Short mmCIF file of C-alpha atoms and ligand atoms in Angstrom, two decimals:
data_model
loop_
_atom_site.label_atom_id
_atom_site.label_comp_id
_atom_site.label_asym_id
_atom_site.label_seq_id
_atom_site.Cartn_x
_atom_site.Cartn_y
_atom_site.Cartn_z
CA ALA A 1 26.51 21.84 25.98
CA ALA A 2 25.36 24.18 23.25
CA LYS A 3 22.76 25.80 25.44
CA SER A 4 25.17 26.98 28.12
CA GLU A 5 27.30 28.69 25.49
CA GLY A 6 24.67 31.28 24.74
CA ARG A 7 21.75 31.73 22.41
CA ASN A 8 23.69 32.89 19.40
CA CYS A 9 26.20 30.17 19.50
CA TYR A 10 25.57 27.26 17.14
CA GLN A 11 27.40 24.02 17.36
CA LEU A 12 27.90 22.30 14.05
CA PHE A 13 29.07 19.05 15.52
CA VAL A 14 26.76 17.62 18.12
CA PRO A 15 28.43 14.62 19.72
CA SER A 16 25.27 13.79 21.61
CA MET A 17 23.23 13.42 18.46
CA SER A 18 22.07 9.84 18.68
CA GLU A 19 22.88 7.30 16.05
CA GLN A 20 19.22 7.10 15.23
CA ALA A 21 18.89 10.84 14.72
CA GLN A 22 21.92 10.77 12.42
CA LYS A 23 20.47 7.97 10.38
CA GLN A 24 17.21 9.86 10.14
CA ALA A 25 18.91 13.01 8.94
CA TYR A 26 20.85 10.96 6.39
CA ILE A 27 17.69 9.32 5.03
CA GLN A 28 15.92 12.66 4.86
CA ASN A 29 18.75 14.26 2.89
CA GLN A 30 19.09 11.34 0.55
CA LEU A 31 15.35 11.17 -0.03
CA ARG A 32 15.25 14.86 -0.87
CA GLN A 33 17.92 14.32 -3.53
CA ILE A 34 16.25 11.18 -4.86
CA LEU A 35 12.98 13.06 -5.30
CA GLU A 36 14.72 16.04 -6.88
CA HIS A 37 16.34 13.77 -9.45
CA ASN A 38 13.18 11.76 -9.99
CA GLN A 39 14.95 8.54 -8.99
CA LEU A 40 12.34 6.99 -6.76
CA GLU A 41 11.31 3.53 -7.94
CA VAL A 42 8.02 1.69 -7.71
CA HIS A 43 7.52 -2.06 -7.70
CA TYR A 44 4.27 -3.88 -8.25
CA GLN A 45 2.91 -6.90 -6.39
CA GLY A 46 0.21 -9.05 -7.95
CA GLN A 47 -3.16 -9.75 -6.36
CA TYR A 48 -4.50 -13.12 -7.42
CA SER A 49 -8.10 -14.32 -7.58
CA VAL A 50 -8.34 -18.03 -6.84
CA GLU A 51 -11.82 -18.18 -8.36
CA GLU A 52 -10.81 -16.44 -11.58
CA ASP A 53 -7.46 -18.21 -11.52
CA ARG A 54 -5.59 -15.12 -12.66
CA PHE A 55 -4.08 -11.87 -11.43
CA ILE A 56 -6.79 -9.27 -11.00
CA GLY A 57 -4.68 -6.35 -9.86
CA PHE A 58 -1.42 -5.04 -8.43
CA GLU A 59 -0.29 -2.90 -5.50
CA ALA A 60 2.26 -0.16 -6.13
CA LEU A 61 5.04 -0.27 -3.51
CA VAL A 62 7.65 2.47 -3.36
CA ARG A 63 11.31 1.42 -3.56
CA TRP A 64 14.52 3.19 -2.57
CA PRO A 65 16.74 3.27 -5.67
CA GLN A 66 19.42 0.60 -5.92
CA ARG A 67 22.89 2.13 -5.80
CA ASP A 68 26.41 0.74 -5.77
CA ASN A 69 25.20 -2.69 -4.74
CA GLN A 70 24.06 -1.28 -1.43
CA PRO A 71 20.91 -2.79 0.00
CA ARG A 72 17.78 -0.74 -0.54
CA ILE A 73 16.43 1.04 2.52
CA SER A 74 12.99 -0.37 3.26
CA PRO A 75 9.82 1.74 3.00
CA ALA A 76 8.95 0.70 6.55
CA GLN A 77 12.02 2.74 7.49
CA PHE A 78 11.85 5.74 5.17
CA ILE A 79 8.08 6.33 4.90
CA PRO A 80 7.74 7.32 8.59
CA ILE A 81 10.72 9.67 8.14
CA ALA A 82 9.18 11.19 5.02
CA GLU A 83 5.97 11.67 7.00
CA GLN A 84 7.83 13.82 9.52
CA SER A 85 8.48 16.41 6.84
CA ARG A 86 6.90 17.66 3.65
CA LEU A 87 8.78 14.98 1.71
CA ILE A 88 5.82 12.61 2.00
CA TYR A 89 3.81 14.86 -0.34
CA ASP A 90 6.39 14.71 -3.11
CA LEU A 91 6.93 11.01 -2.52
CA GLY A 92 3.22 10.33 -2.74
CA GLN A 93 2.95 12.36 -5.90
CA ALA A 94 5.92 10.59 -7.54
CA VAL A 95 4.46 7.16 -6.77
CA LEU A 96 1.00 8.15 -7.99
CA ILE A 97 2.32 9.47 -11.31
CA GLN A 98 4.28 6.27 -11.96
CA ALA A 99 1.31 4.10 -10.96
CA CYS A 100 -1.14 6.04 -13.15
CA THR A 101 1.24 5.73 -16.09
CA VAL A 102 1.27 1.95 -15.68
CA LEU A 103 -2.51 1.83 -15.29
CA GLN A 104 -2.89 3.90 -18.44
CA GLU A 105 -0.64 1.50 -20.38
CA TRP A 106 -2.79 -1.43 -19.22
CA GLN A 107 -5.81 0.11 -20.97
CA GLU A 108 -4.12 -0.35 -24.34
CA SER A 109 -4.14 -4.15 -24.32
CA THR A 110 -6.92 -6.72 -23.80
CA HIS A 111 -4.83 -8.97 -21.56
CA THR A 112 -4.14 -6.20 -19.06
CA ARG A 113 -7.29 -4.06 -19.29
CA HIS A 114 -9.04 -5.87 -16.41
CA LEU A 115 -6.24 -5.12 -13.91
CA THR A 116 -6.73 -2.74 -11.01
CA LEU A 117 -3.89 -0.82 -9.37
CA ALA A 118 -3.70 0.05 -5.67
CA VAL A 119 -1.72 3.00 -4.32
CA ASN A 120 -0.99 3.56 -0.62
CA LEU A 121 -1.90 6.91 0.91
CA SER A 122 -0.47 8.10 4.18
CA ALA A 123 -2.67 9.85 6.74
CA LYS A 124 -0.54 12.94 6.34
CA GLN A 125 -1.38 13.14 2.63
CA LEU A 126 -5.08 12.77 3.36
CA ASN A 127 -4.85 15.58 5.88
CA ALA A 128 -3.21 18.04 3.49
CA HIS A 129 -5.67 20.78 2.52
CA ASP A 130 -4.52 20.64 -1.10
CA PHE A 131 -4.59 16.85 -1.45
CA LEU A 132 -7.60 16.73 -3.79
CA ASP A 133 -6.25 19.59 -5.92
CA ARG A 134 -2.92 17.83 -6.33
CA LEU A 135 -4.72 14.60 -7.13
CA GLU A 136 -6.88 16.17 -9.83
CA ASN A 137 -3.81 17.85 -11.26
CA ILE A 138 -2.27 14.45 -11.84
CA LEU A 139 -5.40 12.60 -12.91
CA CYS A 140 -6.32 15.08 -15.64
CA ARG A 141 -3.35 13.72 -17.64
CA PHE A 142 -4.90 10.24 -17.80
CA THR A 143 -8.04 8.66 -19.22
CA PHE A 144 -8.31 5.29 -17.42
CA PRO A 145 -11.59 4.69 -15.53
CA PHE A 146 -11.28 5.83 -11.90
CA THR A 147 -12.77 2.51 -10.72
CA LYS A 148 -9.49 0.85 -11.75
CA LEU A 149 -7.53 2.88 -9.18
CA THR A 150 -7.71 1.79 -5.55
CA PHE A 151 -6.47 3.87 -2.64
CA GLU A 152 -5.16 1.90 0.33
CA ILE A 153 -5.56 3.61 3.68
CA THR A 154 -4.57 2.16 7.05
CA GLU A 155 -7.08 2.29 9.85
CA THR A 156 -4.71 4.37 11.99
CA ALA A 157 -5.34 7.22 9.53
CA PHE A 158 -8.71 7.68 11.19
CA LEU A 159 -7.34 8.07 14.70
CA GLU A 160 -6.32 11.70 14.38
CA HIS A 161 -7.97 14.52 12.47
CA SER A 162 -10.61 12.01 11.58
CA GLU A 163 -13.06 14.60 10.34
CA CYS A 164 -10.81 15.86 7.56
CA VAL A 165 -9.74 12.35 6.58
CA THR A 166 -13.32 11.15 6.59
CA ARG A 167 -14.42 13.99 4.34
CA THR A 168 -11.60 13.33 1.86
CA VAL A 169 -12.26 9.59 1.86
CA ASN A 170 -15.94 10.17 1.09
CA THR A 171 -14.97 12.50 -1.75
CA LEU A 172 -12.62 9.88 -3.20
CA LYS A 173 -15.44 7.37 -3.12
CA ALA A 174 -17.83 9.82 -4.79
CA MET A 175 -15.24 10.38 -7.54
CA GLY A 176 -15.42 6.68 -8.33
CA PHE A 177 -12.18 5.30 -6.89
CA SER A 178 -12.05 2.03 -4.97
CA LEU A 179 -11.02 2.18 -1.34
CA ALA A 180 -9.16 -0.47 0.61
CA LEU A 181 -8.66 -0.59 4.37
CA ASP A 182 -5.02 -1.67 4.75
CA ASP A 183 -3.43 -3.71 7.57
CA PHE A 184 -6.86 -4.41 9.01
CA GLY A 185 -6.84 -5.52 12.62
CA THR A 186 -3.45 -4.09 13.58
CA GLY A 187 -4.56 -0.66 14.78
CA TYR A 188 -7.42 0.09 17.08
CA SER A 189 -10.09 -1.30 14.83
CA SER A 190 -13.41 0.15 15.62
CA LEU A 191 -16.17 -1.73 13.94
CA ASN A 192 -18.13 1.48 14.07
CA TYR A 193 -16.08 3.24 11.44
CA LEU A 194 -16.27 0.19 9.18
CA GLN A 195 -19.97 0.79 9.03
CA ASN A 196 -19.66 4.49 8.34
CA LEU A 197 -16.83 4.66 5.84
CA PRO A 198 -17.20 3.66 2.18
CA PHE A 199 -14.56 0.95 1.93
CA ASP A 200 -14.81 -1.62 -0.85
CA ILE A 201 -11.99 -3.86 0.29
CA ILE A 202 -10.54 -5.03 3.61
CA LYS A 203 -6.92 -6.20 3.56
CA ILE A 204 -6.23 -8.71 6.31
CA ASP A 205 -2.79 -7.98 7.70
CA GLN A 206 -0.04 -10.51 7.15
CA CYS A 207 0.49 -11.03 10.89
CA PHE A 208 -2.84 -12.88 11.01
CA ILE A 209 -1.96 -15.02 8.01
CA GLN A 210 1.34 -15.99 9.66
CA ARG A 211 -0.44 -17.07 12.85
CA LEU A 212 -3.21 -19.01 11.10
CA GLY A 213 -1.53 -22.38 11.22
CA THR A 214 -0.51 -22.18 14.86
CA CYS A 215 -3.36 -20.44 16.63
CA ASN A 216 -7.03 -21.40 16.77
CA LYS A 217 -8.01 -17.98 17.99
CA THR A 218 -6.49 -16.38 14.92
CA TRP A 219 -8.53 -18.73 12.78
CA ALA A 220 -11.72 -17.56 14.52
CA LEU A 221 -10.67 -13.92 14.22
CA VAL A 222 -10.05 -14.12 10.49
CA LYS A 223 -13.31 -16.01 10.05
CA ALA A 224 -15.13 -13.20 11.87
CA ILE A 225 -13.46 -10.52 9.74
CA ILE A 226 -14.56 -12.31 6.59
CA THR A 227 -18.12 -12.66 7.88
CA ILE A 228 -18.27 -8.93 8.58
CA ALA A 229 -16.85 -8.11 5.16
CA ASP A 230 -19.52 -10.29 3.57
CA ALA A 231 -22.27 -8.61 5.53
CA PHE A 232 -20.97 -5.17 4.55
CA ASN A 233 -20.53 -6.15 0.91
CA MET A 234 -16.79 -5.60 1.05
CA SER A 235 -14.26 -7.90 -0.53
CA ILE A 236 -11.27 -9.35 1.27
CA VAL A 237 -7.61 -9.50 0.28
CA ALA A 238 -5.33 -11.75 2.34
CA GLU A 239 -1.88 -10.15 2.63
CA GLY A 240 1.39 -12.01 3.08
CA VAL A 241 0.39 -15.47 1.87
CA GLU A 242 3.74 -17.21 1.40
CA SER A 243 3.13 -20.94 1.60
CA LYS A 244 0.76 -23.45 0.08
CA LYS A 245 -0.46 -24.26 3.57
CA GLN A 246 -1.36 -20.62 4.22
CA LEU A 247 -3.07 -20.44 0.86
CA GLU A 248 -5.18 -23.49 1.65
CA SER A 249 -6.09 -21.99 5.02
CA VAL A 250 -7.31 -18.67 3.66
CA ILE A 251 -9.24 -20.42 0.89
CA ALA A 252 -10.89 -22.69 3.45
CA LEU A 253 -11.88 -19.56 5.37
CA GLY A 254 -13.60 -18.20 2.27
CA CYS A 255 -11.06 -15.67 1.08
CA ASP A 256 -10.67 -15.40 -2.69
CA LYS A 257 -8.16 -12.63 -3.28
CA ILE A 258 -4.56 -13.29 -2.36
CA GLN A 259 -1.52 -11.02 -2.19
CA GLY A 260 1.73 -12.60 -1.13
CA TYR A 261 5.02 -14.14 -2.14
CA TYR A 262 3.24 -17.41 -2.97
CA TYR A 263 1.95 -15.84 -6.18
CA SER A 264 4.30 -12.90 -6.63
CA THR A 265 6.85 -10.75 -4.88
CA PRO A 266 6.86 -7.02 -5.74
CA ILE A 267 8.49 -6.65 -9.18
CA PRO A 268 9.53 -3.82 -11.51
CA LYS A 269 6.91 -2.92 -14.09
CA GLU A 270 8.96 -4.46 -16.92
CA GLN A 271 8.30 -7.90 -15.43
CA ILE A 272 4.52 -7.60 -15.10
CA ASP A 273 3.76 -8.86 -18.59
CA SER A 274 5.68 -12.08 -18.22
CA LEU A 275 4.21 -12.67 -14.74
CA ILE A 276 0.61 -12.47 -15.90
CA SER A 277 1.17 -14.54 -19.03
CA SER A 278 3.19 -17.29 -17.33
CA THR A 279 1.38 -20.31 -16.02
CA THR A 280 0.97 -19.43 -12.42
CA PRO A 281 1.68 -21.84 -9.60
CA ALA A 282 -1.28 -24.18 -9.73
CA SER A 283 -3.86 -23.13 -7.23
CA PRO A 284 -3.95 -26.22 -5.07
CA LEU A 285 -7.64 -26.52 -5.42
CA LYS A 286 -9.44 -24.92 -8.25
CA LEU A 287 -12.14 -25.22 -5.75
CA THR A 288 -15.05 -22.98 -5.42
CA VAL A 289 -14.27 -20.58 -2.68
CA ASN A 290 -16.30 -21.47 0.34
CA ARG A 291 -18.14 -18.22 0.66
CA SER A 292 -21.39 -16.69 -0.42
CA THR A 293 -20.31 -14.72 -3.44
CA ASN A 294 -21.73 -11.29 -3.93
P1 C2E B 301 1.54 -2.47 2.93
O1 C2E B 301 0.80 -1.42 2.18
O2 C2E B 301 0.75 -3.27 3.90
O3 C2E B 301 2.22 -3.39 1.84
C1 C2E B 301 2.43 -4.76 1.97
C2 C2E B 301 3.83 -5.08 2.44
O4 C2E B 301 3.94 -6.48 2.67
C3 C2E B 301 4.89 -4.75 1.40
O5 C2E B 301 6.08 -4.38 2.11
C4 C2E B 301 5.10 -6.11 0.72
O6 C2E B 301 6.35 -6.21 0.06
C5 C2E B 301 4.99 -7.02 1.89
N1 C2E B 301 4.60 -8.37 1.51
C6 C2E B 301 3.73 -8.75 0.55
N2 C2E B 301 3.60 -10.08 0.49
C7 C2E B 301 4.40 -10.59 1.43
C8 C2E B 301 4.70 -11.95 1.87
O7 C2E B 301 4.19 -12.94 1.36
N3 C2E B 301 5.57 -12.06 2.91
C9 C2E B 301 6.16 -10.98 3.50
N4 C2E B 301 7.01 -11.20 4.50
N5 C2E B 301 5.91 -9.70 3.12
C10 C2E B 301 5.04 -9.52 2.10
P2 C2E B 301 6.94 -3.12 1.69
O8 C2E B 301 6.98 -2.97 0.21
O9 C2E B 301 8.24 -3.21 2.42
O10 C2E B 301 6.11 -1.89 2.25
C11 C2E B 301 5.90 -1.73 3.62
C12 C2E B 301 4.88 -0.66 3.90
O11 C2E B 301 5.36 0.62 3.48
C13 C2E B 301 3.58 -0.86 3.14
O12 C2E B 301 2.76 -1.82 3.77
C14 C2E B 301 3.00 0.54 3.21
O13 C2E B 301 2.39 0.78 4.47
C15 C2E B 301 4.25 1.39 3.10
N6 C2E B 301 4.38 1.84 1.70
C16 C2E B 301 4.93 1.20 0.64
N7 C2E B 301 4.83 1.95 -0.48
C17 C2E B 301 4.20 3.10 -0.12
C18 C2E B 301 3.81 4.29 -0.82
O14 C2E B 301 3.99 4.45 -2.03
N8 C2E B 301 3.20 5.28 -0.07
C19 C2E B 301 2.95 5.13 1.27
N9 C2E B 301 2.33 6.15 1.92
N10 C2E B 301 3.29 4.03 1.94
C20 C2E B 301 3.91 3.02 1.26
MG1 MG B 302 -0.89 -1.37 1.14
MG1 MG B 303 -0.95 -4.00 4.35
MG1 MG B 304 1.83 -2.92 6.12
#
């Protein structure tokens, strides 16, 4: 082994390097080049209001560039790798700039001006001491109202370094941005922090939506989450709604805002216009959502 051959001896080829470590190194190198050449892509997934019967916003989702007909590497795979290095900062910045550019374009036209845009933030970004400086550096190039930009943060971001994250999150709220708690219910949800942090939106994770039809307990759980959101004056977005049956379930539970393949998959920005002007799949029930509106 390399160690037994002395401290100053470096082995270039490490046969023991696991397949996973190799893949990780590959992704890291590729991602560095992609960012250097400004080739990272962003897709946008619609968020639909059943009550308003139209798209009310989009979520920006980073995409590995498509090359040589190879399948794109999924963000679930490369985001955690980016988070292990400084690459996550450049990635986050690249996504934010593209998202802000789209949001700015929406201000120019009456049929897009109402749309909000959500951008995911990783805990690592929120923990960076220069996060707010970097943010202001980007935002000063744009004139859209800050209320139109939502930051999505997963609850696991509050597990470590919570003081720094909490301070930054409060600052973001004070600046006027909207805040969404992403993947709600999948981490170690503490109802205590829900009370103390200024979230406007709770996103119910897609794993709950998938289990709705088959599990009574899930039904009760989602019902409880919606009741809490109501009491705290937060709105709810149901993630991962794919089927009409799931849509009917979440509507029956009192959820108005829907994000999922039923209404729209993530699409490149060029396709947004035709999505929002097409007649959308008829909401099964233009029914009043069964929930005390606030
Ligand atoms: P997320 O923020 O919870 O985003 C929702 C994920 O669910 C997206 O996966 C979306 O494509 C997928 N999804 C939406 N509707 C449906 C549906 O009806 N069925 C199914 N099966 N899936 C649906 P995606 O794009 O692969 O992203 C995965 C995760 O990667 C995101 O989860 C987010 O945590 C992270 N991510 C994506 N873009 C960014 C980014 O720009 N920055 C950071 N920090 N994280 C990002
Ligand atoms: Mg998200
Ligand atoms: Mg989510
Ligand atoms: Mg997720």
